[in-house]
Short mmCIF file of C-alpha atoms and ligand atoms in Angstrom, two decimals:
data_model
loop_
_atom_site.label_atom_id
_atom_site.label_comp_id
_atom_site.label_asym_id
_atom_site.label_seq_id
_atom_site.Cartn_x
_atom_site.Cartn_y
_atom_site.Cartn_z
CA MET A 1 26.66 22.18 -1.67
CA PRO A 2 25.55 20.47 -4.89
CA ASP A 3 26.29 22.20 -8.18
CA PHE A 4 22.56 22.37 -8.82
CA PRO A 5 20.64 23.34 -5.68
CA VAL A 6 17.45 22.89 -7.71
CA ASP A 7 18.12 19.71 -9.61
CA LEU A 8 15.08 18.55 -11.56
CA TYR A 9 17.18 16.41 -13.90
CA SER A 10 15.62 13.22 -12.55
CA ASP A 11 14.24 11.67 -9.38
CA THR A 12 17.37 9.49 -9.46
CA ILE A 13 19.61 12.29 -8.19
CA THR A 14 18.32 12.19 -4.61
CA ARG A 15 20.79 11.57 -1.81
CA PRO A 16 19.80 9.38 1.13
CA THR A 17 18.27 11.41 3.96
CA PRO A 18 20.02 11.47 7.36
CA ALA A 19 17.33 9.13 8.78
CA MET A 20 17.82 6.73 5.87
CA ARG A 21 21.60 6.77 6.36
CA ARG A 22 21.21 6.01 10.06
CA PHE A 23 18.88 3.12 9.31
CA MET A 24 21.34 1.77 6.72
CA ALA A 25 24.27 2.04 9.12
CA GLU A 26 22.42 0.01 11.73
CA ALA A 27 21.10 -2.68 9.37
CA GLU A 28 21.50 -6.32 10.30
CA VAL A 29 23.38 -8.07 7.50
CA GLY A 30 24.41 -11.52 6.29
CA ASP A 31 25.44 -13.24 3.07
CA GLU A 32 22.77 -12.28 0.58
CA GLN A 33 23.88 -14.93 -1.97
CA LYS A 34 23.08 -17.55 0.64
CA ALA A 35 19.73 -15.87 1.46
CA GLU A 36 21.16 -15.13 4.92
CA ASP A 37 20.83 -11.36 4.91
CA PRO A 38 17.86 -10.60 7.17
CA THR A 39 17.40 -7.06 5.86
CA VAL A 40 17.39 -8.18 2.23
CA ASN A 41 14.93 -10.94 3.16
CA LEU A 42 12.69 -8.43 4.93
CA LEU A 43 12.70 -6.06 1.95
CA GLN A 44 11.82 -8.93 -0.39
CA GLU A 45 8.93 -9.96 1.88
CA MET A 46 7.69 -6.37 2.01
CA VAL A 47 7.64 -6.10 -1.78
CA ALA A 48 6.00 -9.50 -2.22
CA GLU A 49 3.30 -8.37 0.23
CA LEU A 50 2.96 -4.95 -1.42
CA THR A 51 2.56 -6.40 -4.90
CA GLY A 52 0.52 -9.43 -3.88
CA HIS A 53 3.01 -11.79 -5.51
CA GLN A 54 4.42 -14.95 -3.92
CA ALA A 55 8.07 -13.97 -3.85
CA ALA A 56 10.54 -11.22 -4.68
CA VAL A 57 14.25 -10.76 -5.31
CA PHE A 58 16.42 -7.73 -4.53
CA LEU A 59 18.50 -6.62 -7.52
CA PRO A 60 21.10 -3.90 -8.08
CA SER A 61 19.00 -1.99 -10.62
CA GLY A 62 15.72 -1.69 -12.43
CA THR A 63 17.50 -2.39 -15.68
CA MET A 64 18.47 -5.79 -14.31
CA CYS A 65 14.85 -6.42 -13.30
CA ASN A 66 13.74 -5.88 -16.90
CA LEU A 67 16.60 -7.95 -18.33
CA ILE A 68 16.02 -10.87 -15.99
CA ALA A 69 12.24 -10.84 -16.47
CA HIS A 70 12.62 -10.76 -20.26
CA THR A 71 15.15 -13.57 -20.07
CA VAL A 72 13.01 -15.80 -17.85
CA HIS A 73 9.89 -15.25 -19.93
CA CYS A 74 11.33 -15.43 -23.46
CA ARG A 75 13.32 -17.85 -25.57
CA PRO A 76 15.81 -16.33 -28.03
CA GLY A 77 13.92 -15.20 -31.13
CA ASP A 78 10.66 -14.55 -29.26
CA GLU A 79 9.03 -11.16 -29.55
CA ILE A 80 8.22 -8.71 -26.78
CA ILE A 81 5.29 -6.36 -27.43
CA ILE A 82 6.23 -3.02 -25.91
CA GLU A 83 5.51 0.70 -26.27
CA LYS A 84 8.00 2.38 -28.61
CA ASP A 85 9.51 4.82 -26.10
CA SER A 86 9.74 2.40 -23.20
CA HIS A 87 12.90 2.18 -21.12
CA PRO A 88 14.28 -1.08 -22.59
CA VAL A 89 13.89 0.33 -26.12
CA HIS A 90 16.12 3.38 -25.54
CA PHE A 91 18.00 3.20 -22.27
CA GLU A 92 19.24 -0.31 -21.53
CA GLY A 93 22.26 -0.38 -23.82
CA GLY A 94 20.70 -2.91 -26.17
CA GLY A 95 20.22 -5.31 -23.25
CA PRO A 96 17.15 -7.07 -24.64
CA ALA A 97 19.09 -7.99 -27.80
CA ALA A 98 22.22 -8.94 -25.88
CA HIS A 99 20.76 -10.84 -22.93
CA SER A 100 17.25 -12.17 -23.54
CA ARG A 101 17.87 -12.17 -27.32
CA ALA A 102 14.20 -11.45 -27.85
CA GLY A 103 13.03 -8.99 -30.47
CA MET A 104 10.78 -6.07 -29.65
CA ARG A 105 7.56 -5.19 -31.50
CA LEU A 106 7.07 -1.48 -30.90
CA LEU A 107 3.63 0.01 -30.31
CA ASP A 108 2.45 3.59 -30.74
CA SER A 109 0.62 5.00 -27.77
CA ASP A 110 -1.12 7.91 -26.15
CA ARG A 111 1.55 9.19 -23.73
CA GLY A 112 2.76 5.65 -23.15
CA VAL A 113 -0.64 3.99 -22.86
CA PHE A 114 -1.94 1.59 -25.50
CA GLY A 115 -5.02 -0.62 -25.72
CA ALA A 116 -6.02 -4.18 -26.45
CA ALA A 117 -6.52 -3.40 -30.15
CA ALA A 118 -2.83 -2.45 -30.51
CA VAL A 119 -1.77 -5.69 -28.84
CA LEU A 120 -4.06 -7.77 -31.05
CA ALA A 121 -2.78 -6.00 -34.17
CA ALA A 122 0.83 -6.72 -33.17
CA LEU A 123 0.30 -10.42 -32.50
CA ARG A 124 2.07 -12.79 -34.83
CA PRO A 125 0.28 -15.73 -36.42
CA ASP A 126 1.50 -19.16 -35.37
CA ASP A 127 3.51 -19.64 -38.55
CA PRO A 128 7.22 -20.52 -38.83
CA HIS A 129 7.94 -17.32 -40.78
CA PHE A 130 7.22 -15.16 -37.76
CA PRO A 131 8.78 -14.74 -34.37
CA ARG A 132 6.73 -16.10 -31.50
CA SER A 133 4.76 -13.38 -29.69
CA ARG A 134 5.52 -14.04 -26.07
CA LEU A 135 5.40 -11.12 -23.65
CA VAL A 136 3.52 -7.81 -23.30
CA CYS A 137 5.27 -5.10 -21.28
CA ILE A 138 3.61 -2.14 -19.61
CA GLU A 139 5.47 0.81 -18.06
CA ASN A 140 3.48 2.41 -15.20
CA THR A 141 3.98 5.28 -14.77
CA HIS A 142 5.29 5.83 -18.27
CA ASN A 143 8.44 7.90 -18.15
CA MET A 144 8.77 9.27 -21.69
CA GLY A 145 4.98 9.59 -21.84
CA GLY A 146 5.34 12.18 -19.07
CA GLY A 147 4.71 10.17 -15.91
CA THR A 148 1.44 8.82 -17.26
CA ILE A 149 -0.67 6.53 -15.11
CA TRP A 150 -2.13 3.45 -16.77
CA PRO A 151 -5.88 3.35 -15.96
CA LEU A 152 -6.70 0.03 -14.31
CA GLU A 153 -9.38 -0.61 -16.92
CA ARG A 154 -6.73 -0.37 -19.67
CA ILE A 155 -4.44 -2.76 -17.88
CA ARG A 156 -7.26 -5.26 -17.54
CA GLU A 157 -8.15 -4.90 -21.23
CA VAL A 158 -4.55 -5.45 -22.35
CA HIS A 159 -4.23 -8.35 -19.92
CA ASP A 160 -7.36 -10.03 -21.27
CA ALA A 161 -6.21 -9.65 -24.87
CA ALA A 162 -2.71 -10.94 -24.09
CA ARG A 163 -3.93 -13.88 -22.00
CA SER A 164 -6.50 -14.97 -24.54
CA HIS A 165 -3.54 -15.55 -26.89
CA GLY A 166 -1.34 -17.23 -24.31
CA LEU A 167 1.00 -14.27 -23.78
CA LEU A 168 2.68 -13.33 -20.50
CA LEU A 169 2.67 -9.82 -19.00
CA HIS A 170 5.47 -7.85 -17.35
CA LEU A 171 5.16 -4.58 -15.45
CA ASP A 172 8.01 -2.07 -15.44
CA GLY A 173 7.01 -0.37 -12.21
CA ALA A 174 10.05 1.86 -11.83
CA ARG A 175 7.57 4.51 -10.66
CA LEU A 176 4.67 2.25 -9.71
CA MET A 177 4.30 3.88 -6.29
CA ASN A 178 3.78 7.26 -7.96
CA ALA A 179 0.86 5.70 -9.86
CA VAL A 180 -0.47 4.15 -6.64
CA ILE A 181 -0.33 7.38 -4.65
CA ALA A 182 -1.75 9.54 -7.43
CA SER A 183 -4.58 7.16 -8.37
CA GLY A 184 -5.47 5.65 -5.01
CA VAL A 185 -5.43 2.19 -6.61
CA GLN A 186 -3.50 -0.30 -4.45
CA ALA A 187 -0.29 -1.77 -5.84
CA ARG A 188 -1.61 -5.32 -5.50
CA ASP A 189 -4.72 -4.46 -7.53
CA ILE A 190 -2.45 -3.33 -10.38
CA CYS A 191 0.13 -6.11 -10.00
CA ARG A 192 -2.37 -8.97 -10.13
CA TYR A 193 -2.56 -8.62 -13.92
CA PHE A 194 1.13 -9.40 -14.38
CA ASP A 195 3.40 -12.44 -14.29
CA SER A 196 6.28 -10.28 -13.12
CA VAL A 197 6.47 -6.77 -11.64
CA TRP A 198 9.17 -4.61 -10.15
CA ILE A 199 9.63 -1.35 -8.34
CA ASP A 200 12.67 0.88 -8.38
CA LEU A 201 14.02 2.07 -5.05
CA THR A 202 16.16 4.79 -6.63
CA LYS A 203 13.47 6.92 -8.28
CA GLY A 204 10.84 8.71 -6.20
CA LEU A 205 11.52 6.47 -3.20
CA GLY A 206 14.90 8.15 -2.80
CA CYS A 207 17.25 5.20 -2.16
CA PRO A 208 20.86 5.14 -3.34
CA VAL A 209 20.78 1.62 -4.90
CA GLY A 210 18.46 -1.15 -5.90
CA ALA A 211 15.18 -2.45 -7.24
CA VAL A 212 12.96 -5.40 -6.33
CA LEU A 213 11.45 -7.87 -8.81
CA ALA A 214 8.40 -9.93 -7.79
CA GLY A 215 6.45 -12.84 -9.23
CA SER A 216 5.50 -16.44 -8.55
CA LYS A 217 7.84 -18.68 -6.50
CA GLU A 218 8.80 -20.48 -9.69
CA PHE A 219 9.51 -17.21 -11.54
CA ILE A 220 11.67 -15.88 -8.72
CA HIS A 221 13.51 -19.20 -8.49
CA GLN A 222 14.50 -18.81 -12.14
CA ALA A 223 15.22 -15.10 -11.72
CA ARG A 224 17.74 -15.92 -8.98
CA ARG A 225 19.75 -18.08 -11.35
CA TYR A 226 20.04 -15.19 -13.84
CA LYS A 227 20.85 -12.82 -10.98
CA GLN A 228 23.83 -15.06 -10.24
CA MET A 229 24.70 -15.44 -13.94
CA PHE A 230 24.59 -11.69 -14.63
CA GLY A 231 26.74 -10.98 -11.59
CA GLY A 232 23.98 -9.32 -9.61
CA ALA A 233 24.18 -11.53 -6.51
CA MET A 234 25.69 -9.62 -3.61
CA ARG A 235 26.97 -10.28 -0.09
CA GLN A 236 26.11 -8.05 2.92
CA ALA A 237 23.59 -6.18 0.80
CA GLY A 238 21.41 -5.45 3.82
CA ILE A 239 23.30 -2.15 4.05
CA ILE A 240 21.63 -1.00 0.83
CA ALA A 241 18.41 -3.00 1.20
CA ALA A 242 17.82 -1.14 4.48
CA ALA A 243 17.33 2.03 2.46
CA GLY A 244 14.49 0.28 0.65
CA VAL A 245 12.87 -0.84 3.89
CA HIS A 246 13.10 2.71 5.23
CA ALA A 247 11.73 4.17 1.98
CA LEU A 248 8.73 1.82 1.87
CA ARG A 249 7.91 2.88 5.43
CA HIS A 250 8.53 6.62 5.13
CA HIS A 251 8.81 7.77 1.51
CA VAL A 252 5.65 6.47 -0.15
CA ASP A 253 2.87 8.73 1.13
CA ARG A 254 5.03 11.80 0.62
CA LEU A 255 5.08 11.20 -3.17
CA THR A 256 1.94 13.31 -3.15
CA ASP A 257 4.20 16.32 -2.41
CA ASP A 258 6.21 15.59 -5.57
CA HIS A 259 3.01 15.45 -7.59
CA ALA A 260 1.85 18.80 -6.19
CA ALA A 261 5.27 20.27 -7.02
CA ALA A 262 4.98 19.01 -10.61
CA ARG A 263 1.53 20.61 -10.98
CA LYS A 264 2.84 23.87 -9.59
CA LEU A 265 5.75 23.81 -12.04
CA ALA A 266 3.40 23.08 -14.94
CA ALA A 267 1.06 25.93 -13.94
CA GLY A 268 4.02 28.34 -13.86
CA LEU A 269 5.38 27.11 -17.20
CA ARG A 270 2.02 27.72 -18.87
CA GLU A 271 2.45 31.43 -18.13
CA ILE A 272 5.78 31.65 -19.94
CA ARG A 273 5.59 32.74 -23.56
CA GLY A 274 7.09 30.29 -26.08
CA ILE A 275 6.87 27.29 -23.78
CA THR A 276 4.33 24.61 -24.63
CA LEU A 277 3.35 21.86 -22.27
CA ASP A 278 2.63 18.41 -23.51
CA ALA A 279 -0.99 17.39 -23.34
CA GLY A 280 -2.70 17.60 -20.02
CA GLU A 281 -1.89 18.21 -16.40
CA PRO A 282 1.11 16.29 -15.05
CA GLN A 283 -0.35 13.13 -13.54
CA THR A 284 2.60 12.36 -11.28
CA ASN A 285 6.12 13.77 -10.83
CA ILE A 286 7.20 14.36 -14.44
CA VAL A 287 6.66 17.54 -16.46
CA MET A 288 7.35 17.47 -20.19
CA PHE A 289 7.57 20.67 -22.19
CA ASP A 290 8.90 22.13 -25.40
CA ILE A 291 10.96 25.30 -25.82
CA ALA A 292 10.87 25.61 -29.63
CA GLY A 293 8.61 28.69 -29.36
CA THR A 294 11.15 30.60 -27.24
CA GLY A 295 13.75 30.58 -30.02
CA VAL A 296 16.45 29.70 -27.47
CA PRO A 297 18.51 26.65 -28.46
CA ARG A 298 18.28 23.94 -25.82
CA ALA A 299 22.00 23.89 -25.05
CA ASP A 300 21.89 27.65 -24.36
CA PHE A 301 18.73 27.23 -22.31
CA PHE A 302 20.41 24.61 -20.12
CA ALA A 303 23.59 26.72 -19.78
CA ARG A 304 21.56 29.73 -18.63
CA LEU A 305 19.64 27.63 -16.13
CA ALA A 306 22.93 26.31 -14.77
CA THR A 307 24.01 29.85 -13.84
CA HIS A 308 20.94 29.94 -11.59
CA GLY A 309 21.75 26.54 -10.09
CA VAL A 310 18.86 24.84 -11.89
CA ARG A 311 19.12 21.68 -13.98
CA LEU A 312 16.55 19.99 -16.21
CA SER A 313 17.02 17.11 -18.65
CA PRO A 314 16.83 16.76 -22.43
CA ARG A 315 14.32 14.46 -24.05
CA LEU A 316 14.65 12.55 -27.28
CA SER A 317 13.53 15.36 -29.61
CA PRO A 318 15.86 18.40 -29.84
CA THR A 319 13.66 21.12 -28.29
CA ALA A 320 11.96 18.96 -25.68
CA VAL A 321 12.73 19.18 -21.97
CA ARG A 322 11.83 17.09 -18.93
CA ALA A 323 11.62 18.13 -15.28
CA VAL A 324 11.19 15.57 -12.52
CA THR A 325 10.23 16.42 -8.95
CA HIS A 326 11.53 14.46 -5.94
CA LEU A 327 12.24 14.60 -2.22
CA ASP A 328 15.52 16.51 -2.53
CA ILE A 329 14.09 19.75 -3.89
CA PRO A 330 14.40 22.69 -1.47
CA PRO A 331 11.09 24.20 -0.25
CA ASP A 332 11.37 27.18 -2.62
CA GLY A 333 12.77 24.99 -5.45
CA ILE A 334 9.85 25.24 -7.85
CA ASP A 335 9.71 29.05 -7.53
CA ARG A 336 13.46 29.22 -8.13
CA ALA A 337 13.18 26.92 -11.15
CA LEU A 338 10.38 29.02 -12.63
CA SER A 339 12.22 32.31 -12.23
CA ALA A 340 15.38 30.78 -13.72
CA ILE A 341 13.38 29.45 -16.69
CA ARG A 342 11.71 32.86 -17.16
CA ALA A 343 15.13 34.55 -17.16
CA ALA A 344 16.58 31.95 -19.53
CA VAL A 345 13.99 32.56 -22.25
CA THR A 346 13.94 36.35 -22.13
C1 PLP B 1 14.89 4.21 -14.37
C2 PLP B 1 14.02 3.29 -15.13
C3 PLP B 1 14.41 1.99 -15.41
C4 PLP B 1 15.75 1.44 -15.04
O1 PLP B 1 16.01 1.48 -13.68
P1 PLP B 1 17.50 1.64 -13.13
O2 PLP B 1 17.32 1.38 -11.67
O3 PLP B 1 17.95 3.02 -13.47
O4 PLP B 1 18.34 0.60 -13.81
C5 PLP B 1 13.53 1.18 -16.10
N1 PLP B 1 12.33 1.62 -16.47
C6 PLP B 1 11.91 2.86 -16.21
C7 PLP B 1 10.55 3.30 -16.64
C8 PLP B 1 12.75 3.75 -15.55
O5 PLP B 1 12.34 5.00 -15.32
#
């Protein structure tokens, strides 16, 4: 029995389902460093096909996908144009500075989404005083923005602006499949605007380990060298890659349930006095809200929820809270979360 039967802390807390565990246990394996693991190879082919890119590489984490992509695309001193609350800015332990040694030019946004004008305004002139603008990163869905989906039109606009100045584009698709399922736009139609893309297996897809980075053959060839250098090359990794194969077959369409659960949670939260929801309906599986109006300090709020077996997560600002829906929530989980939240603020 988990400590938090209703754990909305993140979609990363899911445990592999019994069917996933069985599939993992039976996986064919080989030496992944020698490209001899058939299950890893299959997963990579599936993600290349899904994203419409030539090749893909299985990596231990999404963080490593970002680090490797930044490192392949940038020379030290280059500048990455990226939204100010994106994952690499806050949550990768300073990795961009340490590994790719590229700087980051931070953009303001509307819930994580920016436009071509912001990119053009951030571009550096070709002058030795300035860093070289090199890469534009997009996070879709945008986590800190509240699971926001990037409209395809926006992606195209940012792509056109970036390309017309010779910049490359990278997609942090930790939750790309949430965007795909919620919008009905195919992954390959989104991914075609990027030089590199990746999906996380450990978010909504419910796997225990791993992420897959895709791009051109040449990009993936270079990415593999950094995978080795950063210590990310594995051996009989088919055991964990099998979870990804299973998830791509069985856990994608069901993301729609997580999105419905998020909307239900948001509708319930709107009825609770003192709680304010961030702009708009949740677009995917993330609900952002603020408890300042309840007068309950956040630490107390979380402690009270814990007594009901409910967990949520803190956001960057001190009264802000995030809830994330996923496949491990019990059927009555949203009702239980709402009654616990109601009790915690009264
Ligand atoms: C989780 C996440 C990452 C990092 O992925 P890990 O697999 O946890 O290393 C990167 N970007 C976004 C948007 C994420 O949500």
